[in-house]
Structures are given as structure tokens and as C-alpha cells.
PDB file of C-alpha atoms in Angstrom:
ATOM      1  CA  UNK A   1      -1.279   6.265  19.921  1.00 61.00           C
ATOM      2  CA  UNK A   2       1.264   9.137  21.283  1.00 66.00           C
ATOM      3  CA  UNK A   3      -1.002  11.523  19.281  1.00 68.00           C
ATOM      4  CA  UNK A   4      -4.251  10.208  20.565  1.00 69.00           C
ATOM      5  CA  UNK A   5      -3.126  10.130  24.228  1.00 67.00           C
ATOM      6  CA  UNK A   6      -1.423  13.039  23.899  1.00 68.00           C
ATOM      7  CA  UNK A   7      -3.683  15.415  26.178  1.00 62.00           C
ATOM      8  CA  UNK A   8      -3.208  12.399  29.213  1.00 62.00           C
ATOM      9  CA  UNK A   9       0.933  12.218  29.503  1.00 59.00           C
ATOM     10  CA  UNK A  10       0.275  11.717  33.504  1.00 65.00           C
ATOM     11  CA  UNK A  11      -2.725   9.901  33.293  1.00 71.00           C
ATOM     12  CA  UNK A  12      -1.959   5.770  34.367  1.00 78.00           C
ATOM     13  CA  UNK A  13      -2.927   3.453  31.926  1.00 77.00           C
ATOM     14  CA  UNK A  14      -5.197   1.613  34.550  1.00 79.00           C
ATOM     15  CA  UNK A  15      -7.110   5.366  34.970  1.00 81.00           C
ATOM     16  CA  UNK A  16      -8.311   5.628  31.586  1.00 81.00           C
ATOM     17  CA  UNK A  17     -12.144   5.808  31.217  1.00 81.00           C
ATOM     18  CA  UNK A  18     -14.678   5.541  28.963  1.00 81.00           C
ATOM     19  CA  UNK A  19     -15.534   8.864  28.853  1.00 82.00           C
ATOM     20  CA  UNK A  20     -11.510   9.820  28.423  1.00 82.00           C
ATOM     21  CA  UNK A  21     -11.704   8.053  25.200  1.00 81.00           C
ATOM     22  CA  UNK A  22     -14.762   9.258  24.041  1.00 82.00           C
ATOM     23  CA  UNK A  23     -13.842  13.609  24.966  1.00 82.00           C
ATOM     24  CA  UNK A  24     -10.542  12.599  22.949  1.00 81.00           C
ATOM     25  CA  UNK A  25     -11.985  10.926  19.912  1.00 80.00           C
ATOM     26  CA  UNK A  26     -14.323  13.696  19.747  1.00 80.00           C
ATOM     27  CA  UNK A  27     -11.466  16.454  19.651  1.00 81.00           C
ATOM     28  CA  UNK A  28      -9.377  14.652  16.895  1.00 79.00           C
ATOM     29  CA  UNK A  29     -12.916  14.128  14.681  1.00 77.00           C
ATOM     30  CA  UNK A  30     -13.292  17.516  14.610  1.00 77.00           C
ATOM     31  CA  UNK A  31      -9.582  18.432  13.457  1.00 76.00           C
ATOM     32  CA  UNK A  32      -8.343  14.872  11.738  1.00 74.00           C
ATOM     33  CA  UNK A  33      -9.473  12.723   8.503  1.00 71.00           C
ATOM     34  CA  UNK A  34     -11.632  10.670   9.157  1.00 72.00           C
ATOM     35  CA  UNK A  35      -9.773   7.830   7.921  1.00 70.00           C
ATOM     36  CA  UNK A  36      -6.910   8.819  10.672  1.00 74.00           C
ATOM     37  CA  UNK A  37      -9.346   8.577  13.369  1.00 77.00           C
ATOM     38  CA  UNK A  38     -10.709   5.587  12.923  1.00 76.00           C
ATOM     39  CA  UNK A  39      -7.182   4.289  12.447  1.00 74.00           C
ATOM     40  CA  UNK A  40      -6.413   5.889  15.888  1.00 79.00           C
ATOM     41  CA  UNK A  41      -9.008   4.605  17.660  1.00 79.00           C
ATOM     42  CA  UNK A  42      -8.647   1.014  16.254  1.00 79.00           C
ATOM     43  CA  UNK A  43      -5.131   0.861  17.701  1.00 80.00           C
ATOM     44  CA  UNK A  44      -6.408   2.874  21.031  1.00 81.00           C
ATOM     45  CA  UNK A  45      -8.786  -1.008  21.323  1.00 82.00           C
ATOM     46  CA  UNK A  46      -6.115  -3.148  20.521  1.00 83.00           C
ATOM     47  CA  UNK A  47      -4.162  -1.118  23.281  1.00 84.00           C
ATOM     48  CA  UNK A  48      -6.119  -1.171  26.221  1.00 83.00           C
ATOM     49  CA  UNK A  49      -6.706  -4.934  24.980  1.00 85.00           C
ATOM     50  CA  UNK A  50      -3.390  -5.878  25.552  1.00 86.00           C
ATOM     51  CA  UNK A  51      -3.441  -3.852  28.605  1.00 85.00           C
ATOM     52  CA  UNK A  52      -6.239  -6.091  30.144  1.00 86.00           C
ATOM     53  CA  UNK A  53      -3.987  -9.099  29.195  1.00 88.00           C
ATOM     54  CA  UNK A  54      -0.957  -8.038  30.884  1.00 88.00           C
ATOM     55  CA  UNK A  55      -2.379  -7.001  34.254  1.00 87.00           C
ATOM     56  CA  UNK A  56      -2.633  -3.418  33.596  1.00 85.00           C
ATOM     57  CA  UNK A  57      -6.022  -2.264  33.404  1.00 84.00           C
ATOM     58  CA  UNK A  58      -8.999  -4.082  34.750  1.00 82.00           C
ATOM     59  CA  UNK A  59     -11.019  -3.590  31.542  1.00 79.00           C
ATOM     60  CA  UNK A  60      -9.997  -4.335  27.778  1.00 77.00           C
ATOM     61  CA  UNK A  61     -10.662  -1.896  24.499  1.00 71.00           C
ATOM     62  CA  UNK A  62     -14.196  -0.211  24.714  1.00 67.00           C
ATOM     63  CA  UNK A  63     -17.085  -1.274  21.963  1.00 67.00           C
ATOM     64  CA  UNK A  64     -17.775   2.565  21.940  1.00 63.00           C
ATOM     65  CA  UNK A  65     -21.226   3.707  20.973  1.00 66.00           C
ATOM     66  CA  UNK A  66     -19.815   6.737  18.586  1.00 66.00           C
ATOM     67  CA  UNK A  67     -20.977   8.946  15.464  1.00 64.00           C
ATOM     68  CA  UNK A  68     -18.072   8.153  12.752  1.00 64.00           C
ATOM     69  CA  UNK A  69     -19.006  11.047  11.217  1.00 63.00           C
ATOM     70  CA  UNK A  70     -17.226  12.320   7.841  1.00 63.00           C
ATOM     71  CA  UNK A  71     -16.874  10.495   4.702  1.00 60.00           C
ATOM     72  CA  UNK A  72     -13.985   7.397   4.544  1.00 55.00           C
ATOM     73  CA  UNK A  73     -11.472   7.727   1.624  1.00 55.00           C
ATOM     74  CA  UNK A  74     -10.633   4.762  -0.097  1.00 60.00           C
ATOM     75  CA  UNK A  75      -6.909   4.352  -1.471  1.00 65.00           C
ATOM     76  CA  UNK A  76      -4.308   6.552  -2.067  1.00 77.00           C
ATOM     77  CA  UNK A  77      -3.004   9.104  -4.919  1.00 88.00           C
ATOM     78  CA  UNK A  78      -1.784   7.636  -7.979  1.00 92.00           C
ATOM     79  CA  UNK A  79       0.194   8.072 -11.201  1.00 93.00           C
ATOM     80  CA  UNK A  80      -1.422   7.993 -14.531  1.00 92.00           C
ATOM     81  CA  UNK A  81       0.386   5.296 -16.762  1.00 89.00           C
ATOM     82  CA  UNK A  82       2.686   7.940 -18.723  1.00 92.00           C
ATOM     83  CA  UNK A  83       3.605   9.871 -15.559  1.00 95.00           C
ATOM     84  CA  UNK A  84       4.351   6.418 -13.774  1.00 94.00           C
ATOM     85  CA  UNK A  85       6.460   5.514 -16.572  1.00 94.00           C
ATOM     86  CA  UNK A  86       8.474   8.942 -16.356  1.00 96.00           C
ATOM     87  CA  UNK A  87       9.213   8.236 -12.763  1.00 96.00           C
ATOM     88  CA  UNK A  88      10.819   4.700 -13.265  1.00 95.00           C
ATOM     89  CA  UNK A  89      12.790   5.784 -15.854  1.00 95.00           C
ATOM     90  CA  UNK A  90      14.163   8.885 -13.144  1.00 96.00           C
ATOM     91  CA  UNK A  91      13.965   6.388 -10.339  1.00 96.00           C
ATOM     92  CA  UNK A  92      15.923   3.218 -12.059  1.00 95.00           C
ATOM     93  CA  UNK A  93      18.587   5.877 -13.454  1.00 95.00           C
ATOM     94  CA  UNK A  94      20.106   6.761 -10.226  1.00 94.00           C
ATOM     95  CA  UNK A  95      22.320   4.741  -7.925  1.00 93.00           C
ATOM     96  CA  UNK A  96      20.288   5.471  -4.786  1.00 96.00           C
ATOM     97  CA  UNK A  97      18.910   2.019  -3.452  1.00 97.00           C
ATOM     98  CA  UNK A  98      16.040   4.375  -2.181  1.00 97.00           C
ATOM     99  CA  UNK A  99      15.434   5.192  -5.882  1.00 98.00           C
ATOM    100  CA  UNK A 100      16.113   1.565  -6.669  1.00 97.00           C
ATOM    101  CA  UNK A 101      12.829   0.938  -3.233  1.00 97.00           C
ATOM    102  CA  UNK A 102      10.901   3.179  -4.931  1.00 97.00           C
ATOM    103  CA  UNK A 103      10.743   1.589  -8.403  1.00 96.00           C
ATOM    104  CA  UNK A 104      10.943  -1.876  -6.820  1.00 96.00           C
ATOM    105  CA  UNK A 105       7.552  -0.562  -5.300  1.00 95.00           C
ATOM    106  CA  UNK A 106       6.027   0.475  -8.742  1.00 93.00           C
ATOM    107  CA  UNK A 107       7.081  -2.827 -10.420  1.00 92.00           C
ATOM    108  CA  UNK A 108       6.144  -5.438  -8.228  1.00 91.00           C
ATOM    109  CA  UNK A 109       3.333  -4.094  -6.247  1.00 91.00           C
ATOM    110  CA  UNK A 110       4.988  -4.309  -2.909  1.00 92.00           C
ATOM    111  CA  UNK A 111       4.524  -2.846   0.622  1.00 91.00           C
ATOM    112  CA  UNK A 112       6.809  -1.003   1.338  1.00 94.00           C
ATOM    113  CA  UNK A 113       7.947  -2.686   4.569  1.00 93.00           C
ATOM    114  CA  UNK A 114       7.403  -6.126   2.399  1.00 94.00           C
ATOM    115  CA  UNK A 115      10.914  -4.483   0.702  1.00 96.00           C
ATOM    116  CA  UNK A 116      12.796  -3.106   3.858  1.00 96.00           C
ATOM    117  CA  UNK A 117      12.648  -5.991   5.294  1.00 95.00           C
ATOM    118  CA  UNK A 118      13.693  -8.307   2.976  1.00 96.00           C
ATOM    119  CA  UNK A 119      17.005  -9.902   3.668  1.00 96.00           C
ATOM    120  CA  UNK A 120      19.794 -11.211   0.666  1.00 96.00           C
ATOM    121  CA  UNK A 121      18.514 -14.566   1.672  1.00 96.00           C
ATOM    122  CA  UNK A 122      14.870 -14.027   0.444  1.00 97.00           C
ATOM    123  CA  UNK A 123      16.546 -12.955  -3.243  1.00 97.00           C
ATOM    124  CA  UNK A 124      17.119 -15.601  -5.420  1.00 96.00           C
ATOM    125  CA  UNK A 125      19.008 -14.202  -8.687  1.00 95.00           C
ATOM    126  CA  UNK A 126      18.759 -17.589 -10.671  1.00 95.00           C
ATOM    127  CA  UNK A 127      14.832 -17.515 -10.851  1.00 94.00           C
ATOM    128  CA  UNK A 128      14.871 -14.026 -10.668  1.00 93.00           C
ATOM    129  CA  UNK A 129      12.334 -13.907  -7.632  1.00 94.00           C
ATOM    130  CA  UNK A 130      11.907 -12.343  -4.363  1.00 95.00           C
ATOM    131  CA  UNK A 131      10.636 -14.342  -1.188  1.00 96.00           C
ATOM    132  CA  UNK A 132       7.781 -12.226   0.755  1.00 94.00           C
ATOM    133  CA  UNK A 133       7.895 -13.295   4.100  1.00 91.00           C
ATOM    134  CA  UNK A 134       6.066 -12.027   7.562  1.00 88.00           C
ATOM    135  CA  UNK A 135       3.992  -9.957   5.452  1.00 85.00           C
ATOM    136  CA  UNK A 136       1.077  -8.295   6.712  1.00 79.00           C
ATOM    137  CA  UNK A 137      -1.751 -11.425   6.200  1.00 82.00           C
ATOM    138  CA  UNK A 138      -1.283 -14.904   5.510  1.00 87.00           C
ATOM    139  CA  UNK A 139      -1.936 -13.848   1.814  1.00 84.00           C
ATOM    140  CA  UNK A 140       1.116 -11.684   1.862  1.00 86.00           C
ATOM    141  CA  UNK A 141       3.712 -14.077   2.384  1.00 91.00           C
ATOM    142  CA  UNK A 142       4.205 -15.105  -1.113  1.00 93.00           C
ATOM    143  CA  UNK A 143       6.922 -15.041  -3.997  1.00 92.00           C
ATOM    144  CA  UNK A 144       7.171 -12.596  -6.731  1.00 91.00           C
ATOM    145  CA  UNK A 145       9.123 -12.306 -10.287  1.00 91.00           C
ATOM    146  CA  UNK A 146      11.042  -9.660 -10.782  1.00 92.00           C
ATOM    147  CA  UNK A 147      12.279  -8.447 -14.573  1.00 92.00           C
ATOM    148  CA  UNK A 148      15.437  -9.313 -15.820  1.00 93.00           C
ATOM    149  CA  UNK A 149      17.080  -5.924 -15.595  1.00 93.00           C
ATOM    150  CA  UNK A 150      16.056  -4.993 -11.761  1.00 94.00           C
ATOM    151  CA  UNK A 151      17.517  -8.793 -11.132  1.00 95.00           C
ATOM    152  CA  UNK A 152      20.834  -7.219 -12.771  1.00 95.00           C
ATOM    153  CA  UNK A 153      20.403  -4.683 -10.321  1.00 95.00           C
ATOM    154  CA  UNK A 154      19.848  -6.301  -7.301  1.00 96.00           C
ATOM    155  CA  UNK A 155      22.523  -8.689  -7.914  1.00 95.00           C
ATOM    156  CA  UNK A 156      24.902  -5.801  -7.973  1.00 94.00           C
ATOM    157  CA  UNK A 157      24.436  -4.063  -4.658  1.00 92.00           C
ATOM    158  CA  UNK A 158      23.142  -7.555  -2.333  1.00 88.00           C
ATOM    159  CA  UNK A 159      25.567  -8.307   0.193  1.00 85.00           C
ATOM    160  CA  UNK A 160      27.086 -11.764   0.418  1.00 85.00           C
ATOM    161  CA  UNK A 161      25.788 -12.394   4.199  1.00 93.00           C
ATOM    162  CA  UNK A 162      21.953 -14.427   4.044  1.00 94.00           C
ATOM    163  CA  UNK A 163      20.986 -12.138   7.041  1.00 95.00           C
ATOM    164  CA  UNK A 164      22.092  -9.549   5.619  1.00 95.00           C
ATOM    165  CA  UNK A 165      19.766  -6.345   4.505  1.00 96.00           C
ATOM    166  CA  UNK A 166      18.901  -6.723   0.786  1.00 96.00           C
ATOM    167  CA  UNK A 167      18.657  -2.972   0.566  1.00 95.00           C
ATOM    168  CA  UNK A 168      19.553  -1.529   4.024  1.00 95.00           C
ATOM    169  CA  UNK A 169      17.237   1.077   3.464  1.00 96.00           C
ATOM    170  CA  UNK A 170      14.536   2.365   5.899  1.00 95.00           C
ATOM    171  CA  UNK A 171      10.380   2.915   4.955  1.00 93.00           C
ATOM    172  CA  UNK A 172      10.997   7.045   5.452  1.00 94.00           C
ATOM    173  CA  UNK A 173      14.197   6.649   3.063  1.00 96.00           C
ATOM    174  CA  UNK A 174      11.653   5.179   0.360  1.00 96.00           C
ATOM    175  CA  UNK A 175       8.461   7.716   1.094  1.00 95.00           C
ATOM    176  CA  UNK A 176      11.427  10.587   1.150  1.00 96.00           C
ATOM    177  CA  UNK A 177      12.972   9.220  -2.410  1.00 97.00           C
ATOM    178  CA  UNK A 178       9.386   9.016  -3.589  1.00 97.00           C
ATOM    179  CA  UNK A 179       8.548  12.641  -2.879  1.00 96.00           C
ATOM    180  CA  UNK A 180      11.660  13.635  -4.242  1.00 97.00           C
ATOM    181  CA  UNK A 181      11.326  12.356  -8.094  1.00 97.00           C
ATOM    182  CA  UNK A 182       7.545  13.288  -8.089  1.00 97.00           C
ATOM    183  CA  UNK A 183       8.285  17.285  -7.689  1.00 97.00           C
ATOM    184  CA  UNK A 184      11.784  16.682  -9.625  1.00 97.00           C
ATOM    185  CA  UNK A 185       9.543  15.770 -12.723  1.00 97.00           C
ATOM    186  CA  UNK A 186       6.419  18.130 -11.758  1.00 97.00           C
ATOM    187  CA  UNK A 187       4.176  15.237 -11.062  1.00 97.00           C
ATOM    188  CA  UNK A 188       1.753  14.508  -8.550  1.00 95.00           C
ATOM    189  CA  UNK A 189       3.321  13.461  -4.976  1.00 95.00           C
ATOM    190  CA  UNK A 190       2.389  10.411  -4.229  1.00 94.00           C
ATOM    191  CA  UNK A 191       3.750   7.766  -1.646  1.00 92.00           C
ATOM    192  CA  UNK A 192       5.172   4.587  -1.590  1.00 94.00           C
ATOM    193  CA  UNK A 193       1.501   3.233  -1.290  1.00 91.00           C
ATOM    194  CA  UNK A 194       0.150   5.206  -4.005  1.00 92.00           C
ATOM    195  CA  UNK A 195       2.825   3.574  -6.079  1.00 94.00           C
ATOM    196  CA  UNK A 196       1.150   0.354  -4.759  1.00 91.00           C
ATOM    197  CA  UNK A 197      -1.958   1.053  -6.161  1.00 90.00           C
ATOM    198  CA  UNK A 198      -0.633   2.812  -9.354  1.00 91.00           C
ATOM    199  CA  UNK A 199       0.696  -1.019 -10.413  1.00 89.00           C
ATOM    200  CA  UNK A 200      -2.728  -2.310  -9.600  1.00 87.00           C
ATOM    201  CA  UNK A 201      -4.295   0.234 -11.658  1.00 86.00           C
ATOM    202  CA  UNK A 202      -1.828   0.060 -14.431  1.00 85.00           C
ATOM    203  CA  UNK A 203      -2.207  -4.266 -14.514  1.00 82.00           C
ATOM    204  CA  UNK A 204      -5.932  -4.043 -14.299  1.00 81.00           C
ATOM    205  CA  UNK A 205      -6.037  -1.590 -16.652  1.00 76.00           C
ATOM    206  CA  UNK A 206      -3.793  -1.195 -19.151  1.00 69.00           C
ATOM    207  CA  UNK A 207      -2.327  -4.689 -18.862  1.00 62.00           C
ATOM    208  CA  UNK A 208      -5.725  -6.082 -18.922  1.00 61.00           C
ATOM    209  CA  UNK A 209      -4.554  -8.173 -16.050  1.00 71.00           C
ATOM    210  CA  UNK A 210      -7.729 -10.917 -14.411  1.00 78.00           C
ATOM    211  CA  UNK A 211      -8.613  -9.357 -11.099  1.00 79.00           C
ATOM    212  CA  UNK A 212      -7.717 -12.544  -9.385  1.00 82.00           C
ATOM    213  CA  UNK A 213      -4.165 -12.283 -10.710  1.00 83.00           C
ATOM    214  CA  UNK A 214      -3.714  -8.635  -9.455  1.00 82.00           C
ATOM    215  CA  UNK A 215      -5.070  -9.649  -5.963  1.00 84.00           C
ATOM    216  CA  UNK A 216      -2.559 -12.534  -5.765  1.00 84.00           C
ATOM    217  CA  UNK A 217       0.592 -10.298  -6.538  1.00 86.00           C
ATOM    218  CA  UNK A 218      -0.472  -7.200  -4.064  1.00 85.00           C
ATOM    219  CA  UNK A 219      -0.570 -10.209  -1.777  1.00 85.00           C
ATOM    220  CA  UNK A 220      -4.915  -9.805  -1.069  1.00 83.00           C
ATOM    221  CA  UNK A 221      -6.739 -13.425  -0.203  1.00 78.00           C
ATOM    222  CA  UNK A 222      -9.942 -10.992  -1.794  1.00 77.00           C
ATOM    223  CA  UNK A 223     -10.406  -9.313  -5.039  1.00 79.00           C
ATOM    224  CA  UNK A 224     -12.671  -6.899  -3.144  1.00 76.00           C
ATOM    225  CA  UNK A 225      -9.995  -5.650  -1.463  1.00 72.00           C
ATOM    226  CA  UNK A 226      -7.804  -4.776  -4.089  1.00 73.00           C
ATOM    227  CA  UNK A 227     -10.974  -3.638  -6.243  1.00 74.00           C
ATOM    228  CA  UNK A 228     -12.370  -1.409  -3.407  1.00 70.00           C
ATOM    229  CA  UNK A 229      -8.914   0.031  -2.331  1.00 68.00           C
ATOM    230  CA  UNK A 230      -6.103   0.276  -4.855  1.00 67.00           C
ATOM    231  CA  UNK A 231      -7.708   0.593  -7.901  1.00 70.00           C
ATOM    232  CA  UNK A 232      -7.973   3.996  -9.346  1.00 65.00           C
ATOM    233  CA  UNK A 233     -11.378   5.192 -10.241  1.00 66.00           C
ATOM    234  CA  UNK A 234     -13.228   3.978 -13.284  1.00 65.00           C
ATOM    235  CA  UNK A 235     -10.678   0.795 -13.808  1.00 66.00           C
ATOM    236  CA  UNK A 236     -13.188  -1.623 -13.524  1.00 60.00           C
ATOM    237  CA  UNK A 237     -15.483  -0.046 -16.075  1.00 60.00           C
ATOM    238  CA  UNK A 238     -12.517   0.583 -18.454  1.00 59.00           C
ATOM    239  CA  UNK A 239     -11.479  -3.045 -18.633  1.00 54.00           C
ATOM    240  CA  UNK A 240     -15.088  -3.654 -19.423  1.00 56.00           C
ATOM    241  CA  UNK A 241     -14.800  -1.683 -22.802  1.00 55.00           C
ATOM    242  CA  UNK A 242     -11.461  -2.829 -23.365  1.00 53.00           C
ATOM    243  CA  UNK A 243     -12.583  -6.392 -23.205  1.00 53.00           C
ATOM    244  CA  UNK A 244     -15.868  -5.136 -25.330  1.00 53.00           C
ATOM    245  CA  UNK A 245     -13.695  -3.455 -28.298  1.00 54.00           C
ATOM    246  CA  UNK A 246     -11.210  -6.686 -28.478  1.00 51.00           C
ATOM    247  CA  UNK A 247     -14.285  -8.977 -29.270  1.00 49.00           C
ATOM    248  CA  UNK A 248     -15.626  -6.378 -31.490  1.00 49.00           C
ATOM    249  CA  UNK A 249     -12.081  -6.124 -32.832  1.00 47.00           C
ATOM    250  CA  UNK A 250     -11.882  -9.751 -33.297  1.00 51.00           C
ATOM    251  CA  UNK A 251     -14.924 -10.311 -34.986  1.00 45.00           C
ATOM    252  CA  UNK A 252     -14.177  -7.203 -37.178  1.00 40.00           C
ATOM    253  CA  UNK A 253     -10.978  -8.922 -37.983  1.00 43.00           C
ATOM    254  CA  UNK A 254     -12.607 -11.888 -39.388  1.00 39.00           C
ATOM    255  CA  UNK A 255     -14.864 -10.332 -41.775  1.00 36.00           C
ATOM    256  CA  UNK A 256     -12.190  -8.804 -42.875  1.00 37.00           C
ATOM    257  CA  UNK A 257     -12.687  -5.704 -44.919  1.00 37.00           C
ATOM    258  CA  UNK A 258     -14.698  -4.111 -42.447  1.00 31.00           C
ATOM    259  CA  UNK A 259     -13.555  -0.649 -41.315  1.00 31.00           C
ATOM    260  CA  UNK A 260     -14.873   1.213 -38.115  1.00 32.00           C
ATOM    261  CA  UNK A 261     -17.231   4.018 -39.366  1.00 35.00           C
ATOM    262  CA  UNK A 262     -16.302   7.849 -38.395  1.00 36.00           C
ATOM    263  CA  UNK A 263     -17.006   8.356 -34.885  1.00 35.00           C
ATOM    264  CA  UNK A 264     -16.407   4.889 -33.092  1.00 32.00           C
TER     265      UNK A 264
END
């Protein structure tokens, strides 16, 4: 918003006109992504919405007729299966918590504000799960199961006060510990999101995880959504020959002596 309105520090809110928005949307498409304009101008409508409500403006966020020009991209950077495994093993050997965020991230799926804001309350050591509340969508709030050793871990460092911060770490401590054990190991830097997706693409993938199943732990009330954003390129199509080869496997298996010829 600060960016967007950036050019119009003097200008009241009540003063802004269609045409303001328009000349400024059109500077930032020419020098932005895309994908960071649209963002901009969604929360530019949702603005001048709420400005209508509270008695500041006489109209609410313009419909605006405007070329989105430039092509959308979908998801962010992930880690291949062997590098994401390198990068929990650097991230869960430090004492950092916002080492400890940043595998927490690549393990359960999470947002990272889903973590941040979690308070000791919403852990619950004896079934080893982790209450997601106030989440993003309705679909978000939900409860996930966390392995054995990160419950060790978290039972270490949470604070005995309910309200108290489970990690009492911040969203820029997590993207800043995230950056730092990607060029530590030589890998590709990533964010907390990208770790996001990574899990997706790793259950999906390698796990051979049901779509449905992957949707419900990123917290998505659509498999289209997880599909269309988090999962890395190609998943989709991969699982399809995985699941191919294990019925070909299987069947192989109960002739018996069959062998797969050179070549397949």
C-alpha cells in the first residue's frame, strides 16, 4: 500500500481518483512482477473499500477497466528432495528456534505466520500435535501431527505460561534463518513459502501422498489450489508413473520370475 501510494504522501484519502489509480498502476506494471501488482492493487480495493465504510471517501475500491499485462507466476522456488533433506538436517542441528521455524515449516507444511503465532497453549506434547488456529481460511484452522523427535524439541524450549509464545520468534527471523542455511549449504534460496510447497511436492511426490490428503494438511478446502500453486512442476505426471510402475510391479511380482527387460 505505502509502495503503491507512494508518489501521493499529501494527497487525502477522500481526493483519490480514478484516474490516480490507474497513472499509478500503470507506472508499477511497467517496473514490478506482475504477480506484485496485482497483489498491490487488490489491497489498493479492499482499501478505499474500507474507506467508503468508515466515512472517508465517498466512493469504495474501483472495478478498473485495466490491461493485466505480463505473465502470472504460480508458486514459489523449491528444494529438490535431497537438497531439502540437507537443509533439515543443518536446520534441526542448531539451537536457533528460527532454525527450529524453518524446519517446522518443511515438516508440517505450515505458513509461516500459522507458526509465529502459535502460542504454548495450541501445543499439546502428549498427542504430539499442534492446534492451527486464526489461520488464513476456514480450511486453515486445523490440527497437525508432528514427529516424535521435533515433539522432543518443542517440549524443551515451550514456556510454561498458555499465552505464552511457543517460539517467540518473528516471520523475518524465519525468512532470514531460511536464507541463511540455503547459501551455508550452496543451495537454492528459497523462502519460508517455498519450503511450503517443497513438503507438498515432496508428499505428492515422493511420498505418493492422495491429493486430497496434501490439501487437508497445507490447510486448502481445494485440491486445485494446492495442485495449481505449490506443487512443483511435473508432480502430477510423476505420481502418474509412479502409480503405473507399482501395478506393473505388482503384477510382475506375481508371476514371479519375470525380470524387466534392458531398457525399462
Amino acid at each position: 500500500m505505502r509502495i503503491f501510494f507512494r508518489d501521493f504522501p499529501t494527497q487525502e484519502i477522500g481526493e483519490i481518483q480514478e484516474k490516480d489509480i490507474k497513472a499509478r498502476y500503470l507506472v508499477r506494471n511497467a517496473t514490478s512482477a506482475p504477480d506484485t501488482v496485482r497483489n498491490e492493487l487488490g489491497e489498493v480495493r479492499m482499501f478505499l473499500d474500507w474507506a467508503k465504510e468508515v466515512g472517508l471517501r465517498a466512493e469504495g475500491g474501483y472495478r478498473l477497466n485495466l490491461a493485466l499485462t505480463g505473465r502470472r507466476h504460480k508458486g514459489k522456488a523449491q528444494l529438490h528432495p535431497h537438497e531439502a533433506r540437507q537443509f533439515l538436517t543443518a536446520a534441526l542441528s542448531s539451537n536457533d528456534k528460527a532454525h527450529l521455524g524453518a524446519a517446522t515449516l518443511l515438516l508440517l507444511g505450515l505458513r509461516v505466520s500459522e507458526l509465529t503465532n502459535r502460542q504454548v497453549r495450541d501445543f499439546d506434547p502428549s498427542s504430539g500435535s499442534l492446534h492451527i488456529l486464526n489461520a488464513k481460511t476456514h480450511a486453515g484452522n486445523r490440527v497437525v501431527k508432528l514427529p516424535q523427535f521435533l515433539v522432543d524439541k518443542y517440549v524443551a524450549i515451550a514456556g510454561l505460561s498458555p499465552t505464552e509464545s511457543l517460539l517467540d520468534i518473528t516471520p523475518h527471523e524465519v525468512r532470514r534463518a531460511t536464507r541463511s542455511i540455503c547459501k551455508k549449504l550452496g543451495l537454492p534460496v528459497v523462502c519460508p513459502h517455498g519450503l511450503r510447497g517443497t513438503h507438498a511436492s515432496i508428499a505428492r511426490q515422493t511420498v505418493g501422498t492422495t491429493g486430497e490428503a496434501v490439501a487437508r494438511q497445507l490447510g486448502h478446502s481445494s485440491q486445485r489450489v494446492t495442485r495449481d500453486h505449490y506443487y512443483a512442476p511435473g508432480v502430477d505426471d510423476a505420481v502418474a508413473r509412479l502409480t503405473a510402475a507399482a501395478v506393473l510391479v505388482e503384477k510382475v511380482d506375481s508371476v514371479g520370475d519375470f525380470m524387466y527387460a534392458d531398457g525399462i
